């Protein structure tokens, strides 16, 4: 099979990921629900996943919230920062995982930067919107349709300059391009576990740089007497039983990425893209547009 759908999910997964999922299923209990050996193995697995993510994305392990997807993380982040009627600036290349929650909340959405692969246009329109006053900003790192890489570092600097809280959607970049919560100063960075990080489907992470509002409410295995969600991360955002098998697979996926190196993965991806374009150019009636 020639697989060209990594933008949806990476496939096939490395064997180490499959092995880790099976091992967790056979050996791990429910974290935080007991002190017996299997429960502690489950807790250690999830902690190691957070620690690996913290090292990779420049944040503390407790700032790493395990989610079911990038969409799940984006919903938490958007509902934390945005209220009905708030003015929110987004790029012209957002996924509906961003636009639909904003629409549902009744946000006043401003689109900035519609010219494909024109970073100057993106930055000028984005800053113009921020100058008019925005309650929040949400923008993707890489377009899932066009592969357009936004100038995220400069956009983050502009948000800090105008004191606008912001969310970055790293659905197509985590594991392929550098991502840093500390360097960007983002309020939230959402990412899937199953794409560039090679984890199982049904996994994701939300990196939290500011105070949060829970999306789900329920058991956390901590502070159980209290009827409100715990105030501390990651428990505040992780109601219910955790996906320990998914965390084990995601940990193995991140370790796989670390062994190759993000820059090495990006170089390989560019090589394959160049090779594909060279071959397609020899096919009659096909025109290739190179960026």
mmCIF file of C-alpha atoms in Angstrom:
data_model
loop_
_atom_site.group_PDB
_atom_site.id
_atom_site.type_symbol
_atom_site.label_atom_id
_atom_site.label_comp_id
_atom_site.label_asym_id
_atom_site.label_seq_id
_atom_site.Cartn_x
_atom_site.Cartn_y
_atom_site.Cartn_z
ATOM 1 C CA UNK A 1 0.000 0.000 0.000
ATOM 2 C CA UNK A 2 1.119 3.560 -0.763
ATOM 3 C CA UNK A 3 -0.324 5.538 2.148
ATOM 4 C CA UNK A 4 -0.775 9.303 1.633
ATOM 5 C CA UNK A 5 -3.168 10.189 4.455
ATOM 6 C CA UNK A 6 -0.869 11.023 7.377
ATOM 7 C CA UNK A 7 -2.704 14.342 7.677
ATOM 8 C CA UNK A 8 -5.641 12.293 8.982
ATOM 9 C CA UNK A 9 -3.603 9.805 11.003
ATOM 10 C CA UNK A 10 -0.148 8.283 10.736
ATOM 11 C CA UNK A 11 -0.199 4.704 9.499
ATOM 12 C CA UNK A 12 1.110 2.137 9.989
ATOM 13 C CA UNK A 13 2.230 2.791 13.557
ATOM 14 C CA UNK A 14 5.731 1.781 14.673
ATOM 15 C CA UNK A 15 5.803 -1.691 16.200
ATOM 16 C CA UNK A 16 6.967 -0.205 19.508
ATOM 17 C CA UNK A 17 3.628 1.637 19.770
ATOM 18 C CA UNK A 18 1.602 -1.532 19.243
ATOM 19 C CA UNK A 19 3.737 -3.377 21.785
ATOM 20 C CA UNK A 20 3.315 -0.605 24.374
ATOM 21 C CA UNK A 21 -0.479 -0.598 24.010
ATOM 22 C CA UNK A 22 -0.664 -4.377 24.447
ATOM 23 C CA UNK A 23 1.700 -4.283 27.447
ATOM 24 C CA UNK A 24 -0.410 -1.611 29.165
ATOM 25 C CA UNK A 25 -3.605 -3.527 28.482
ATOM 26 C CA UNK A 26 -2.114 -6.621 30.084
ATOM 27 C CA UNK A 27 -0.433 -4.953 33.065
ATOM 28 C CA UNK A 28 -1.958 -1.564 33.990
ATOM 29 C CA UNK A 29 -4.849 -0.740 36.275
ATOM 30 C CA UNK A 30 -6.749 2.511 36.795
ATOM 31 C CA UNK A 31 -4.471 5.403 37.909
ATOM 32 C CA UNK A 32 -5.402 7.202 41.111
ATOM 33 C CA UNK A 33 -8.058 4.686 42.130
ATOM 34 C CA UNK A 34 -5.876 2.514 44.323
ATOM 35 C CA UNK A 35 -2.381 1.834 45.638
ATOM 36 C CA UNK A 36 -2.020 -1.727 44.363
ATOM 37 C CA UNK A 37 0.704 -2.612 41.884
ATOM 38 C CA UNK A 38 -1.334 -2.545 38.647
ATOM 39 C CA UNK A 39 -2.864 0.853 39.486
ATOM 40 C CA UNK A 40 0.575 2.261 40.264
ATOM 41 C CA UNK A 41 1.912 0.936 36.949
ATOM 42 C CA UNK A 42 -0.932 2.727 35.200
ATOM 43 C CA UNK A 43 -0.181 5.968 37.058
ATOM 44 C CA UNK A 44 3.524 5.688 36.242
ATOM 45 C CA UNK A 45 2.767 5.134 32.542
ATOM 46 C CA UNK A 46 0.607 8.263 32.313
ATOM 47 C CA UNK A 47 3.185 10.301 34.253
ATOM 48 C CA UNK A 48 5.973 9.154 31.928
ATOM 49 C CA UNK A 49 3.847 10.225 28.959
ATOM 50 C CA UNK A 50 3.444 13.705 30.478
ATOM 51 C CA UNK A 51 7.151 13.907 31.267
ATOM 52 C CA UNK A 52 8.138 12.977 27.712
ATOM 53 C CA UNK A 53 5.704 15.570 26.333
ATOM 54 C CA UNK A 54 7.037 18.194 28.742
ATOM 55 C CA UNK A 55 10.580 17.609 27.516
ATOM 56 C CA UNK A 56 9.501 17.709 23.869
ATOM 57 C CA UNK A 57 7.281 20.803 24.085
ATOM 58 C CA UNK A 58 9.023 22.878 26.784
ATOM 59 C CA UNK A 59 6.550 22.713 29.649
ATOM 60 C CA UNK A 60 6.079 21.076 33.039
ATOM 61 C CA UNK A 61 4.500 17.588 33.153
ATOM 62 C CA UNK A 62 1.482 18.876 35.089
ATOM 63 C CA UNK A 63 0.761 21.338 32.273
ATOM 64 C CA UNK A 64 0.160 18.377 29.937
ATOM 65 C CA UNK A 65 -3.508 17.384 29.918
ATOM 66 C CA UNK A 66 -4.378 14.095 28.230
ATOM 67 C CA UNK A 67 -7.290 14.434 25.799
ATOM 68 C CA UNK A 68 -9.094 12.190 23.354
ATOM 69 C CA UNK A 69 -8.042 14.294 20.350
ATOM 70 C CA UNK A 70 -6.789 17.694 19.258
ATOM 71 C CA UNK A 71 -10.449 18.683 18.808
ATOM 72 C CA UNK A 72 -11.148 17.822 22.449
ATOM 73 C CA UNK A 73 -8.247 20.009 23.555
ATOM 74 C CA UNK A 74 -9.334 22.897 21.340
ATOM 75 C CA UNK A 75 -12.828 22.777 22.817
ATOM 76 C CA UNK A 76 -11.439 23.001 26.353
ATOM 77 C CA UNK A 77 -9.176 25.902 25.400
ATOM 78 C CA UNK A 78 -11.793 27.835 23.424
ATOM 79 C CA UNK A 79 -14.451 27.444 26.109
ATOM 80 C CA UNK A 80 -11.939 28.639 28.692
ATOM 81 C CA UNK A 81 -11.020 31.847 26.853
ATOM 82 C CA UNK A 82 -14.110 32.767 24.806
ATOM 83 C CA UNK A 83 -17.528 33.984 25.904
ATOM 84 C CA UNK A 84 -20.589 34.709 23.716
ATOM 85 C CA UNK A 85 -20.058 37.914 21.758
ATOM 86 C CA UNK A 86 -16.279 38.018 22.335
ATOM 87 C CA UNK A 87 -14.193 39.291 19.437
ATOM 88 C CA UNK A 88 -11.859 36.511 18.288
ATOM 89 C CA UNK A 89 -9.309 36.664 15.484
ATOM 90 C CA UNK A 90 -8.459 33.511 13.536
ATOM 91 C CA UNK A 91 -6.376 32.848 10.447
ATOM 92 C CA UNK A 92 -7.939 32.230 7.049
ATOM 93 C CA UNK A 93 -6.939 28.553 7.145
ATOM 94 C CA UNK A 94 -8.614 27.153 10.247
ATOM 95 C CA UNK A 95 -10.090 23.690 10.658
ATOM 96 C CA UNK A 96 -13.702 23.407 11.738
ATOM 97 C CA UNK A 97 -12.423 22.037 15.041
ATOM 98 C CA UNK A 98 -11.784 25.756 15.679
ATOM 99 C CA UNK A 99 -14.581 27.434 13.750
ATOM 100 C CA UNK A 100 -17.471 25.250 14.932
ATOM 101 C CA UNK A 101 -16.873 25.768 18.685
ATOM 102 C CA UNK A 102 -16.529 29.513 18.067
ATOM 103 C CA UNK A 103 -19.764 29.543 16.068
ATOM 104 C CA UNK A 104 -21.570 27.562 18.776
ATOM 105 C CA UNK A 105 -20.422 30.047 21.432
ATOM 106 C CA UNK A 106 -21.649 32.987 19.388
ATOM 107 C CA UNK A 107 -18.194 34.553 19.123
ATOM 108 C CA UNK A 108 -17.633 37.598 16.908
ATOM 109 C CA UNK A 109 -15.050 36.043 14.572
ATOM 110 C CA UNK A 110 -12.586 38.095 12.515
ATOM 111 C CA UNK A 111 -10.590 36.310 9.793
ATOM 112 C CA UNK A 112 -7.075 37.643 9.174
ATOM 113 C CA UNK A 113 -4.725 36.505 6.410
ATOM 114 C CA UNK A 114 -6.398 34.755 3.488
ATOM 115 C CA UNK A 115 -3.516 34.712 0.986
ATOM 116 C CA UNK A 116 -2.023 31.257 0.659
ATOM 117 C CA UNK A 117 1.652 30.938 1.638
ATOM 118 C CA UNK A 118 1.937 34.727 2.079
ATOM 119 C CA UNK A 119 3.335 35.212 5.565
ATOM 120 C CA UNK A 120 3.623 38.985 5.154
ATOM 121 C CA UNK A 121 -0.106 39.195 4.426
ATOM 122 C CA UNK A 122 -0.888 36.928 7.362
ATOM 123 C CA UNK A 123 1.154 39.011 9.784
ATOM 124 C CA UNK A 124 -0.060 42.418 8.591
ATOM 125 C CA UNK A 125 -3.739 41.448 8.708
ATOM 126 C CA UNK A 126 -3.305 39.617 11.984
ATOM 127 C CA UNK A 127 -1.692 42.643 13.638
ATOM 128 C CA UNK A 128 -4.345 44.956 12.195
ATOM 129 C CA UNK A 129 -7.037 42.814 13.823
ATOM 130 C CA UNK A 130 -5.211 42.737 17.152
ATOM 131 C CA UNK A 131 -4.904 46.536 17.101
ATOM 132 C CA UNK A 132 -8.695 46.809 16.852
ATOM 133 C CA UNK A 133 -9.001 44.900 20.112
ATOM 134 C CA UNK A 134 -9.616 41.162 20.412
ATOM 135 C CA UNK A 135 -10.627 39.012 23.329
ATOM 136 C CA UNK A 136 -8.672 36.013 22.028
ATOM 137 C CA UNK A 137 -6.793 34.640 19.032
ATOM 138 C CA UNK A 138 -6.819 31.108 17.625
ATOM 139 C CA UNK A 139 -4.606 29.983 14.777
ATOM 140 C CA UNK A 140 -3.257 26.818 13.260
ATOM 141 C CA UNK A 141 0.450 26.101 12.954
ATOM 142 C CA UNK A 142 0.086 24.252 9.631
ATOM 143 C CA UNK A 143 -2.950 24.151 7.341
ATOM 144 C CA UNK A 144 -4.399 20.652 7.049
ATOM 145 C CA UNK A 145 -5.501 21.385 3.463
ATOM 146 C CA UNK A 146 -2.585 23.311 1.937
ATOM 147 C CA UNK A 147 0.368 22.571 4.208
ATOM 148 C CA UNK A 148 0.851 26.334 4.648
ATOM 149 C CA UNK A 149 3.126 26.935 7.644
ATOM 150 C CA UNK A 150 2.055 29.996 9.576
ATOM 151 C CA UNK A 151 4.705 32.308 11.095
ATOM 152 C CA UNK A 152 3.644 31.151 14.539
ATOM 153 C CA UNK A 153 6.515 32.668 16.495
ATOM 154 C CA UNK A 154 5.815 36.140 15.074
ATOM 155 C CA UNK A 155 2.056 35.718 15.576
ATOM 156 C CA UNK A 156 2.706 34.720 19.175
ATOM 157 C CA UNK A 157 4.888 37.814 19.660
ATOM 158 C CA UNK A 158 2.084 40.006 18.324
ATOM 159 C CA UNK A 159 -0.428 38.439 20.703
ATOM 160 C CA UNK A 160 1.883 39.093 23.637
ATOM 161 C CA UNK A 161 2.498 42.673 22.413
ATOM 162 C CA UNK A 162 -1.233 43.446 22.363
ATOM 163 C CA UNK A 163 -1.936 41.305 25.459
ATOM 164 C CA UNK A 164 -4.370 39.009 23.671
ATOM 165 C CA UNK A 165 -4.608 35.422 24.980
ATOM 166 C CA UNK A 166 -4.102 32.851 22.249
ATOM 167 C CA UNK A 167 -4.479 29.205 21.317
ATOM 168 C CA UNK A 168 -2.334 27.352 18.767
ATOM 169 C CA UNK A 169 -3.683 24.335 16.871
ATOM 170 C CA UNK A 170 -0.719 22.015 16.259
ATOM 171 C CA UNK A 171 -2.701 19.184 14.685
ATOM 172 C CA UNK A 172 -0.397 19.011 11.655
ATOM 173 C CA UNK A 173 2.895 20.121 13.209
ATOM 174 C CA UNK A 174 3.517 18.307 16.502
ATOM 175 C CA UNK A 175 6.275 15.793 15.828
ATOM 176 C CA UNK A 176 7.311 17.386 12.534
ATOM 177 C CA UNK A 177 8.068 21.021 13.463
ATOM 178 C CA UNK A 178 9.356 22.534 16.722
ATOM 179 C CA UNK A 179 6.560 23.372 19.182
ATOM 180 C CA UNK A 180 7.256 25.203 22.451
ATOM 181 C CA UNK A 181 4.787 26.353 25.107
ATOM 182 C CA UNK A 182 7.508 28.300 26.912
ATOM 183 C CA UNK A 183 8.975 30.015 23.847
ATOM 184 C CA UNK A 184 5.650 30.956 22.296
ATOM 185 C CA UNK A 185 4.055 31.981 25.586
ATOM 186 C CA UNK A 186 0.752 30.487 24.448
ATOM 187 C CA UNK A 187 -2.219 30.134 26.750
ATOM 188 C CA UNK A 188 -2.966 26.764 25.173
ATOM 189 C CA UNK A 189 -1.461 24.466 22.553
ATOM 190 C CA UNK A 190 -3.624 21.585 21.338
ATOM 191 C CA UNK A 191 -2.330 18.553 19.454
ATOM 192 C CA UNK A 192 -3.374 15.017 18.509
ATOM 193 C CA UNK A 193 -1.426 12.003 19.627
ATOM 194 C CA UNK A 194 -2.186 9.909 16.568
ATOM 195 C CA UNK A 195 -0.648 11.983 13.756
ATOM 196 C CA UNK A 196 2.963 13.204 13.858
ATOM 197 C CA UNK A 197 3.523 11.706 17.315
ATOM 198 C CA UNK A 198 2.614 8.197 16.048
ATOM 199 C CA UNK A 199 0.392 7.349 19.016
ATOM 200 C CA UNK A 200 -2.932 5.490 18.873
ATOM 201 C CA UNK A 201 -6.115 7.095 17.618
ATOM 202 C CA UNK A 202 -8.194 8.505 20.458
ATOM 203 C CA UNK A 203 -5.233 10.278 22.049
ATOM 204 C CA UNK A 204 -4.220 13.916 22.223
ATOM 205 C CA UNK A 205 -2.740 16.543 24.531
ATOM 206 C CA UNK A 206 -3.523 20.076 25.631
ATOM 207 C CA UNK A 207 -0.568 22.107 26.886
ATOM 208 C CA UNK A 208 -1.838 24.653 29.377
ATOM 209 C CA UNK A 209 -0.073 27.940 29.973
ATOM 210 C CA UNK A 210 -2.885 29.696 31.837
ATOM 211 C CA UNK A 211 -5.860 29.046 34.107
ATOM 212 C CA UNK A 212 -8.411 26.594 32.777
ATOM 213 C CA UNK A 213 -12.121 25.801 32.844
ATOM 214 C CA UNK A 214 -13.224 22.141 32.858
ATOM 215 C CA UNK A 215 -15.233 20.791 29.961
ATOM 216 C CA UNK A 216 -16.163 17.523 31.705
ATOM 217 C CA UNK A 217 -16.981 16.977 35.375
ATOM 218 C CA UNK A 218 -16.587 13.810 37.394
ATOM 219 C CA UNK A 219 -14.148 11.569 39.196
ATOM 220 C CA UNK A 220 -10.423 12.235 39.147
ATOM 221 C CA UNK A 221 -9.128 9.984 41.899
ATOM 222 C CA UNK A 222 -8.005 13.082 43.823
ATOM 223 C CA UNK A 223 -9.728 15.482 46.246
ATOM 224 C CA UNK A 224 -12.807 13.259 46.050
ATOM 225 C CA UNK A 225 -14.716 14.866 48.956
ATOM 226 C CA UNK A 226 -14.847 18.180 47.090
ATOM 227 C CA UNK A 227 -17.860 18.556 44.787
ATOM 228 C CA UNK A 228 -16.098 20.993 42.458
ATOM 229 C CA UNK A 229 -13.339 19.874 40.124
ATOM 230 C CA UNK A 230 -9.838 20.127 41.631
ATOM 231 C CA UNK A 231 -8.113 23.468 41.165
ATOM 232 C CA UNK A 232 -4.813 21.922 40.084
ATOM 233 C CA UNK A 233 -3.696 20.532 36.741
ATOM 234 C CA UNK A 234 -3.910 18.056 35.149
ATOM 235 C CA UNK A 235 -6.703 16.660 37.365
ATOM 236 C CA UNK A 236 -8.892 19.731 36.783
ATOM 237 C CA UNK A 237 -9.375 18.790 33.133
ATOM 238 C CA UNK A 238 -9.247 14.989 33.295
ATOM 239 C CA UNK A 239 -12.577 13.725 34.637
ATOM 240 C CA UNK A 240 -13.200 10.011 34.331
ATOM 241 C CA UNK A 241 -11.007 6.996 33.684
ATOM 242 C CA UNK A 242 -7.869 7.793 31.733
ATOM 243 C CA UNK A 243 -6.868 6.099 28.498
ATOM 244 C CA UNK A 244 -3.836 4.358 29.978
ATOM 245 C CA UNK A 245 -3.294 2.120 26.953
ATOM 246 C CA UNK A 246 -3.437 5.181 24.719
ATOM 247 C CA UNK A 247 -0.967 7.029 26.937
ATOM 248 C CA UNK A 248 1.396 4.055 26.786
ATOM 249 C CA UNK A 249 1.206 4.038 22.993
ATOM 250 C CA UNK A 250 1.634 7.801 22.803
ATOM 251 C CA UNK A 251 4.671 7.619 25.061
ATOM 252 C CA UNK A 252 6.198 5.005 22.752
ATOM 253 C CA UNK A 253 5.343 7.175 19.735
ATOM 254 C CA UNK A 254 7.044 10.232 21.233
ATOM 255 C CA UNK A 255 10.089 8.129 22.088
ATOM 256 C CA UNK A 256 10.142 6.952 18.463
ATOM 257 C CA UNK A 257 10.056 10.587 17.270
ATOM 258 C CA UNK A 258 12.809 11.489 19.720
ATOM 259 C CA UNK A 259 15.074 8.715 18.419
ATOM 260 C CA UNK A 260 14.785 9.925 14.823
ATOM 261 C CA UNK A 261 14.626 13.624 15.696
ATOM 262 C CA UNK A 262 12.007 16.161 14.600
ATOM 263 C CA UNK A 263 14.405 17.707 12.084
ATOM 264 C CA UNK A 264 15.176 14.262 10.656
ATOM 265 C CA UNK A 265 11.477 13.509 10.208
ATOM 266 C CA UNK A 266 10.921 16.855 8.495
ATOM 267 C CA UNK A 267 13.859 16.295 6.138
ATOM 268 C CA UNK A 268 12.533 12.851 5.208
ATOM 269 C CA UNK A 269 9.052 14.277 4.597
ATOM 270 C CA UNK A 270 10.464 17.008 2.328
ATOM 271 C CA UNK A 271 12.508 14.413 0.431
ATOM 272 C CA UNK A 272 9.435 12.256 -0.188
ATOM 273 C CA UNK A 273 7.414 15.289 -1.277
ATOM 274 C CA UNK A 274 10.118 16.375 -3.707
ATOM 275 C CA UNK A 275 10.383 12.857 -5.121
ATOM 276 C CA UNK A 276 6.620 12.652 -5.612
ATOM 277 C CA UNK A 277 6.512 15.998 -7.439
ATOM 278 C CA UNK A 278 9.409 15.000 -9.696
ATOM 279 C CA UNK A 279 7.552 11.830 -10.696
ATOM 280 C CA UNK A 280 4.205 13.592 -11.204
ATOM 281 C CA UNK A 281 5.795 16.167 -13.487
ATOM 282 C CA UNK A 282 6.488 13.365 -15.964
ATOM 283 C CA UNK A 283 2.779 12.455 -16.119
ATOM 284 C CA UNK A 284 0.926 14.069 -19.069
ATOM 285 C CA UNK A 285 -1.716 16.733 -18.350
ATOM 286 C CA UNK A 286 -0.634 17.264 -14.739
ATOM 287 C CA UNK A 287 0.682 20.646 -13.605
ATOM 288 C CA UNK A 288 2.683 20.892 -10.394
ATOM 289 C CA UNK A 289 2.662 24.096 -8.324
ATOM 290 C CA UNK A 290 5.765 24.303 -6.158
ATOM 291 C CA UNK A 291 5.849 26.543 -3.076
#
